[in-house]
XYZ file of C-alpha atoms in Angstrom:
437
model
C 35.288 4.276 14.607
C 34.297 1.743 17.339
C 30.946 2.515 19.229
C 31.779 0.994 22.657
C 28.250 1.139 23.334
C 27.126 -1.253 21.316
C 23.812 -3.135 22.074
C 23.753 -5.606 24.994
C 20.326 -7.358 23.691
C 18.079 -7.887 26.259
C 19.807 -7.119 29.715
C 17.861 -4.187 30.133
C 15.632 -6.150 32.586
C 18.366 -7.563 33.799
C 21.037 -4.670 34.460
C 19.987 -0.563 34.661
C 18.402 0.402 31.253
C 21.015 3.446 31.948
C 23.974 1.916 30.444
C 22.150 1.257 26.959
C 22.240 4.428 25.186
C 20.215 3.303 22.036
C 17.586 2.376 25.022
C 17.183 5.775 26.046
C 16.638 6.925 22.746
C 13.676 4.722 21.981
C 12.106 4.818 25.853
C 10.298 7.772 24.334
C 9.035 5.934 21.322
C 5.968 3.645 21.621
C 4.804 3.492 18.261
C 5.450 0.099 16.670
C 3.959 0.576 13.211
C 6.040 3.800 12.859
C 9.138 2.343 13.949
C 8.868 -0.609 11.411
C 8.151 1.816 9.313
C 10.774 3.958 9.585
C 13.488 1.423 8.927
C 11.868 -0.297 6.298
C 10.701 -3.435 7.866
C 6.791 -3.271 6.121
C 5.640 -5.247 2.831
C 2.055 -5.580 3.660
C -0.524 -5.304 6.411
C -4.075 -6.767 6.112
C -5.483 -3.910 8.007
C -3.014 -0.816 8.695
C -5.513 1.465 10.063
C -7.234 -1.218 12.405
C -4.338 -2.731 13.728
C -2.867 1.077 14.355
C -5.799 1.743 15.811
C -5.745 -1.390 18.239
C -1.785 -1.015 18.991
C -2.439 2.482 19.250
C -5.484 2.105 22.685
C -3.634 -1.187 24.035
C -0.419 -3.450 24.071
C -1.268 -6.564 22.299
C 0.520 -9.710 21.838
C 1.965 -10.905 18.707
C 3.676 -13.614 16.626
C 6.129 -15.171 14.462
C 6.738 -19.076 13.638
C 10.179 -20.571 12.921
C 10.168 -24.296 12.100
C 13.168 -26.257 13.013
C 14.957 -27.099 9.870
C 18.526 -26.437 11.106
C 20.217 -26.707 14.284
C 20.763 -22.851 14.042
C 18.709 -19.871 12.178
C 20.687 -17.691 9.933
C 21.618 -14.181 8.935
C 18.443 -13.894 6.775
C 16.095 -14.546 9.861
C 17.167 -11.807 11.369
C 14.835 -9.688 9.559
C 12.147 -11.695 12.006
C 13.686 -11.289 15.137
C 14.008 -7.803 15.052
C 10.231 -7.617 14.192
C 9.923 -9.325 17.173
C 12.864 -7.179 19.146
C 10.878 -4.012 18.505
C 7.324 -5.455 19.234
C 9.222 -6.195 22.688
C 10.609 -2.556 22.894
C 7.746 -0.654 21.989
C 6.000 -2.158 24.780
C 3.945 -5.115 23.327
C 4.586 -8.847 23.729
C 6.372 -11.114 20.900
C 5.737 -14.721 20.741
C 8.434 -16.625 19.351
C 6.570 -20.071 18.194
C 9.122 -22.704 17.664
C 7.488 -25.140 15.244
C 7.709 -28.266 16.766
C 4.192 -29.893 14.852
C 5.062 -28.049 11.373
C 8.466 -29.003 11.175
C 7.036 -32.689 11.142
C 4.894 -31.148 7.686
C 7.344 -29.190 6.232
C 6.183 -25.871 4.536
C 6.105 -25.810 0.856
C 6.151 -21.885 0.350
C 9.233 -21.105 -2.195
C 9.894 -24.349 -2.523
C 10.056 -26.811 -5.526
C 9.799 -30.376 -4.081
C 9.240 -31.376 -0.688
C 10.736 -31.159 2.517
C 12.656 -34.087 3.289
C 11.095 -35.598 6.501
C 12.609 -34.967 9.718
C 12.684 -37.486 12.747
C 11.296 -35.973 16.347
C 14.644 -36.523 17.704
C 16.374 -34.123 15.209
C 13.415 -31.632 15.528
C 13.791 -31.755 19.766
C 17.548 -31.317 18.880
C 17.333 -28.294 15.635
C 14.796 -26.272 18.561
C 17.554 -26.358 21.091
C 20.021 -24.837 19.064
C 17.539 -22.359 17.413
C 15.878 -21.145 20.943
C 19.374 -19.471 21.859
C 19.297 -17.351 18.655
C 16.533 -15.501 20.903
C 18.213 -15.039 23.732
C 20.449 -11.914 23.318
C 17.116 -10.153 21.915
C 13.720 -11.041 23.700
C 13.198 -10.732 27.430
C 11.756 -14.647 28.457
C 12.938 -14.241 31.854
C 10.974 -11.014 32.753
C 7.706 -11.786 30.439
C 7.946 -9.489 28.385
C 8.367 -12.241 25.463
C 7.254 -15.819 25.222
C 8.337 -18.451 24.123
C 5.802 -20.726 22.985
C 5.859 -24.227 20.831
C 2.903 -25.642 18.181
C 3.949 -29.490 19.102
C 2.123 -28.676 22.447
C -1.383 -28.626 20.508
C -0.743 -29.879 17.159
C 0.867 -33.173 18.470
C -1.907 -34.524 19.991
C -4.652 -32.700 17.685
C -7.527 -35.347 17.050
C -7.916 -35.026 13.462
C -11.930 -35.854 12.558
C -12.421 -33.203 15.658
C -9.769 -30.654 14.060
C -11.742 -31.243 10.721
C -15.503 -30.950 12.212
C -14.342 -27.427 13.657
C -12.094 -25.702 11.747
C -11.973 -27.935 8.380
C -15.303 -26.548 7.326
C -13.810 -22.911 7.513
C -10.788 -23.747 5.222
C -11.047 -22.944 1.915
C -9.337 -24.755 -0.589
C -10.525 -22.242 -3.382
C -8.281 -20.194 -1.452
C -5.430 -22.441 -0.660
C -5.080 -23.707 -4.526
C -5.155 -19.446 -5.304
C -1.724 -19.392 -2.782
C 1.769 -18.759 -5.210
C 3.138 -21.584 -2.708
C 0.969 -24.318 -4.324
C -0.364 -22.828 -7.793
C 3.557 -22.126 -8.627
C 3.714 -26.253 -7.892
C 0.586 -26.731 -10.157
C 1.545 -25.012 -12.555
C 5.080 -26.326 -13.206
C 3.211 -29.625 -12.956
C 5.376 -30.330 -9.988
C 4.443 -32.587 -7.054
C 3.052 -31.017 -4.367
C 1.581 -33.678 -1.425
C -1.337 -34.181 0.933
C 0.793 -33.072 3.510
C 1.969 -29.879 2.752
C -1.317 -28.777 1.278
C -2.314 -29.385 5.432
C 0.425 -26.947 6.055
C -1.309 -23.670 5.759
C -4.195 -25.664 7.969
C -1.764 -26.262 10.750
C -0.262 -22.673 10.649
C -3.695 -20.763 10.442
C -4.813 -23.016 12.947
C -1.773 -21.676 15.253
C -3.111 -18.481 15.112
C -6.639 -18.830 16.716
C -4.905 -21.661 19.383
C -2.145 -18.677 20.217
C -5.343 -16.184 20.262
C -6.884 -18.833 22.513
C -4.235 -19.313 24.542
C -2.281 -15.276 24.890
C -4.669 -13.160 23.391
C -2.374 -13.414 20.205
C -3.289 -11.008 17.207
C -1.104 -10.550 15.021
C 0.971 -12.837 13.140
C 3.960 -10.862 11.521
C 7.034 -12.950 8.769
C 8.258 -12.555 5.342
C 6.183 -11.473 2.446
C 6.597 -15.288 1.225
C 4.341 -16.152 4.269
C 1.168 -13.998 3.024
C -0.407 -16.613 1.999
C -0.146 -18.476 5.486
C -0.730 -16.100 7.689
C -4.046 -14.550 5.935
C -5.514 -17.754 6.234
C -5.102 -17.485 10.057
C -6.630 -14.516 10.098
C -9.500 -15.331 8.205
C -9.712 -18.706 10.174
C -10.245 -16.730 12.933
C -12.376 -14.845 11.361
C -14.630 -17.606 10.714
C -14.218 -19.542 13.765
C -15.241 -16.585 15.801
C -11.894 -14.813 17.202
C -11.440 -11.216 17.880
C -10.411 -9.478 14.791
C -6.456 -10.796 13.620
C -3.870 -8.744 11.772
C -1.069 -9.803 9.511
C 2.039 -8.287 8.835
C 5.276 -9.408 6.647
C 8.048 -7.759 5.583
C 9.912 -7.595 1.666
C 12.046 -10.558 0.956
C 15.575 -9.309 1.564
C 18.328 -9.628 -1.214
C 21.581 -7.752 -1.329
C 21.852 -4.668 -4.067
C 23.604 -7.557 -6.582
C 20.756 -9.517 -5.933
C 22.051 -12.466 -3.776
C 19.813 -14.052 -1.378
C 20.356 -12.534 2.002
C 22.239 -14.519 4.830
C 23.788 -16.744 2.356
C 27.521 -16.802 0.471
C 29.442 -18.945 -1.413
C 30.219 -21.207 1.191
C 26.025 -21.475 2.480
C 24.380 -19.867 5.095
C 25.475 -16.946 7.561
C 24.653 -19.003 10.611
C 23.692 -17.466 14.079
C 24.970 -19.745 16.325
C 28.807 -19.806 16.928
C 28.880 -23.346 17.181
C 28.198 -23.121 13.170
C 30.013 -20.085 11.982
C 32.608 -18.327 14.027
C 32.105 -14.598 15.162
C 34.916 -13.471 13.222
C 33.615 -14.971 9.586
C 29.959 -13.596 11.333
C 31.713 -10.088 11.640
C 33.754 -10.062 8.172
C 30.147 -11.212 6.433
C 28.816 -8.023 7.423
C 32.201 -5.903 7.042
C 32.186 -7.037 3.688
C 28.563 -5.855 3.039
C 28.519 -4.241 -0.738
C 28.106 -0.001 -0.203
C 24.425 0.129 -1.742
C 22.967 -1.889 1.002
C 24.696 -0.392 4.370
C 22.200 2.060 5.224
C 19.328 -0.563 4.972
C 20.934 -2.968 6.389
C 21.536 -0.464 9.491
C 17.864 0.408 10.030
C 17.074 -3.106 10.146
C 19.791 -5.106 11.950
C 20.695 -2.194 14.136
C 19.012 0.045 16.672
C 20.831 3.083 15.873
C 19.126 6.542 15.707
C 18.045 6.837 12.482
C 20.167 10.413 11.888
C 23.167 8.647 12.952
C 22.319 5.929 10.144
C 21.774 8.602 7.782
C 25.290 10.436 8.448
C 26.797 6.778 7.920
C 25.146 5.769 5.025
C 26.058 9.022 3.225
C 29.963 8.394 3.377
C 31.288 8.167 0.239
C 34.727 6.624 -0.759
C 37.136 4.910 1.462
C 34.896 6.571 4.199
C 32.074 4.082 3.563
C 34.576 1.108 4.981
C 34.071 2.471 8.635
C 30.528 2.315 7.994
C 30.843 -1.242 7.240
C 32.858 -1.677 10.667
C 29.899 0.065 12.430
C 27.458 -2.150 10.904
C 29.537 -5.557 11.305
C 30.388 -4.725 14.916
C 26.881 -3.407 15.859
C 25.172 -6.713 14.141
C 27.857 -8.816 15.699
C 27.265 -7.408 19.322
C 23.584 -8.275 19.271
C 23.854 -11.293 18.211
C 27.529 -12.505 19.819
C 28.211 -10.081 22.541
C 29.671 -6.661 22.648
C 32.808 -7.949 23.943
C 33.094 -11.029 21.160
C 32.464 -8.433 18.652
C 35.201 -5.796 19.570
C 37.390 -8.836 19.741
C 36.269 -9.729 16.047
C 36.914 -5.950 15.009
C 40.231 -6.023 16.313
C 41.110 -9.464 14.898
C 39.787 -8.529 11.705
C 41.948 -4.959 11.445
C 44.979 -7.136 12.626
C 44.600 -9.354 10.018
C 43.312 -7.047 7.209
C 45.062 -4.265 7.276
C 47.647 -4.510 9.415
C 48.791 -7.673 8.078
C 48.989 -9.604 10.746
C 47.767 -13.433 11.425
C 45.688 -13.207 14.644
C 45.030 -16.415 16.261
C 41.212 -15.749 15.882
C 41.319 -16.345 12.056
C 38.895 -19.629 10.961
C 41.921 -22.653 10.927
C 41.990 -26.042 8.916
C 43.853 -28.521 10.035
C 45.436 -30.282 6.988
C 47.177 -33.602 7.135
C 50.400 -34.286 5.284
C 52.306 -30.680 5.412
C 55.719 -32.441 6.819
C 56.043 -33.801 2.997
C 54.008 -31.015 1.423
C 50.708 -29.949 -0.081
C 49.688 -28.580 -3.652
C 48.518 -25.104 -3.275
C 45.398 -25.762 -4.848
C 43.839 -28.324 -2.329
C 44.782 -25.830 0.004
C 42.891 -23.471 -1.689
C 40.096 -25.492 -1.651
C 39.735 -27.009 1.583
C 39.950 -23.249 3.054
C 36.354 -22.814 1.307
C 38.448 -19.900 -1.374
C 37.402 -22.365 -4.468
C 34.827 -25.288 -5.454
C 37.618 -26.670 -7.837
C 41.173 -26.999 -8.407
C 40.229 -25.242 -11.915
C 37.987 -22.336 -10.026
C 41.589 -22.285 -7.612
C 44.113 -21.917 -10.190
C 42.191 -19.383 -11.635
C 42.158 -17.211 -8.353
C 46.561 -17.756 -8.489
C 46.200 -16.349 -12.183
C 44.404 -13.132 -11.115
C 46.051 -12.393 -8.145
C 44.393 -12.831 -5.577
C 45.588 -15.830 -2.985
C 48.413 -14.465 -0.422
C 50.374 -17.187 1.738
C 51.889 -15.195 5.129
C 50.869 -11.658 2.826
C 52.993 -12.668 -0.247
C 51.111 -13.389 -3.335
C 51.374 -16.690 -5.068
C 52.128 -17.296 -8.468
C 52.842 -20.739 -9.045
C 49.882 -22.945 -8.975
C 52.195 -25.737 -8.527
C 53.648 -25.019 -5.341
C 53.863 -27.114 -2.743
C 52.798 -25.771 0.842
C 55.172 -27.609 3.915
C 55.896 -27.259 7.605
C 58.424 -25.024 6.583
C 55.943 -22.385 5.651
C 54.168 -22.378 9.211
C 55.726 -18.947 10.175
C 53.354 -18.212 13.570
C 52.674 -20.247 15.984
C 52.892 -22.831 14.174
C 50.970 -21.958 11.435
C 50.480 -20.352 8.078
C 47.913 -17.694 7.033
C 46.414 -18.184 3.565
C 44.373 -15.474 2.389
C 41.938 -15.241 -0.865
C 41.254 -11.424 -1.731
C 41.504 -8.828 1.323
C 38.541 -9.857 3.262
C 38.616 -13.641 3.416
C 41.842 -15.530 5.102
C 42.319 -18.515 6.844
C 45.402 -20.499 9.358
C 46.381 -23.388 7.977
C 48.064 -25.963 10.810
C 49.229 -30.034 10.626
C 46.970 -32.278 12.042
């Protein structure tokens, strides 16, 4: 089934809200807590019953930092930006705070050594590519999102004055009591002088984005707890109105793999990084026990539609998966990039065709002839020629649909069967075009 539908992102301010039939649907909803709720986006809030209370009598403005690590966020921040996506929807104002002074600290939370230090240059140049993520989901252009930047303050930040004022609120009971740095203690591994500062710097973003927008609530993953109480209680201290906090559960899939990541690394959200069709076919080939959830959160459909799709059973449950991958795809991509991706990846898939929109490698010396199991290795399908072989053994590498046997063969320009290419494929799901340089 293809919902032509599917969600244009933001151009509701920008085109009639008439042509976005998931829009209509929520227009009547203003209740943020209970949407968030609804689709399972809630871990822990300091104070459920205040902040209801306050989102409840006003619109308020809230917040979530992303540091710029990568030149792109990936599948598993999503989670985040729909926070922020629904703050926007249900009337209220999202902040998205590009870290552009914490990115120079690095934060330690879930990790086991430090950061590796990152020039300004490659910061200025990881925000660029990380602002578009936002784009297709959060209004900038109409105000009814922000987009706001930490360098601006914590750049220039005179440090004896930043210690007079806030230091003397900052507890570092409290900060050694954090799983981000007792987990370090306690495995006796190195934790530094500057990344203990890094809960400073982020609770201190939180009363400067109060200051500044009237910011209350800070909202991220369950991992950021920690972090974000501090704020509040920062704020608390330093004589703020009252602050909230807000994070969601840390997402795996039902086997337990870290979401937005595969074999091959990260589920990147910019194209430039990770083509729409391997974006699509990441999500197509999401396992059956985690469609529904992964519908409430990374789609706006009505929640009774969700529940009809995540109750097919059998070979029914793959056109779930299509919904899904095409609805995710369309938000983030495009609803036209992500039909295309649907149709490339039923052309190639099941129809067993080799659509020009497959991922291609270019692959030098195919006049003479290349082993089979570099092949399979430079398409991403294996780590090792060992891991490769294996893969020939069970069955499951196709050249141009035919299985391969011989783990010995030699691929050549005679096997380039359209346009000039040849389609290697590892599984059903996963398939590549192999071309001469």
């Amino acid at each position: 089934m293809v919902y032509p539908e599917v969600c244009k992102g933001v151009a509701w301010c920008k085109a009639s809200a008439a042509t976005s039939p998931d829009h209509q649907i929520m227009a009547f909803k203003s209740d943020f807590l209970s949407v968030l709720s609804e689709r399972g986006f809630i871990h822990q809030i300091s104070d459920e019953t205040g902040l209801d209370d306050l989102m409840t009598k006003e619109k308020i403005v809230g917040y979530i930092g992303f540091d710029a690590t990568a030149t792109s966020l990936h599948a598993g921040s999503m989670v985040q930006i729909m926070l922020l996506y629904w703050m926007q929807e249900t009337g209220h104002t999202p902040i998205a705070l590009m870290g552009g002074g914490t990115s120079m600290v690095g934060d330690p939370s879930g990790k086991d050594e430090s950061r590796q230090m990152m020039t300004r240059e490659i910061i200025e140049s990881n925000k660029l590519g990380i602002r578009a993520a936002f784009e297709p989901f959060l209004d900038f252009d109409c105000g009814r999102a922000i987009m706001a930047d930490n360098a601006e303050w914590l750049l220039d930040l005179n440090y004896v004055e930043f210690l007079r004022n806030y230091g003397r609120h900052l507890s570092v009971n409290a900060m050694l009591a954090r799983d981000s740095v007792k987990l370090r203690l306690e495995r006796e591994q190195h934790l530094s002088f500057l990344e203990f500062n890094y809960m400073c710097l982020q609770a201190y973003d939180f009363v400067e984005l109060n200051r500044r927008y009237d910011c209350r609530l800070q909202l991220g993953g369950s991992d950021q707890w920690g972090n974000i109480v501090s704020g509040v209680d920062l704020g608390r201290r330093s004589g703020t109105p009252q602050l909230f906090a807000l994070t969601t559960p840390l997402l795996t899939t039902a086997s337990g793999a870290k979401m937005g990541k595969t074999a091959n690394g990260a589920v990147w959200l910019n194209s430039d990084m990770m083509g729409v069709l391997d974006f699509w076919q990441y999500w197509r080939n999401a396992e059956d026990a985690d469609v529904g959830q992964f519908l409430k959160l990374f789609t706006t459909l009505p929640l009774d539609e969700i529940n009809r799709l995540a109750g097919l059973e059998g070979a029914e449950v793959n056109e779930a998966k299509k919904v899904l991958a095409t609805r995710v795809t369309a938000m983030v991509h495009g609803e036209a990039a992500a039909l295309e991706a649907q149709r490339a990846a039923e052309e190639t898939f099941e129809r067993g065709g080799a659509s020009a929109d497959l991922p291609t490698i270019e692959v030098e010396g195919l006049a003479n002839g290349v082993g089979i199991l570099s092949l399979i290795v430079q398409a991403g399908f294996a780590k090792s020629n060992g891991e490769a072989r294996r893969h020939i053994k069970g069955g499951a590498i196709k050249l141009n649909d035919q299985p391969v046997s011989d783990d010995s063969a030699n691929i050549a320009s005679s096997d380039l069967v359209s346009d000039g290419a040849a389609k290697l494929a590892f599984g059903k799901k996963r398939a590549v075009l192999i071309k001469p340089t």
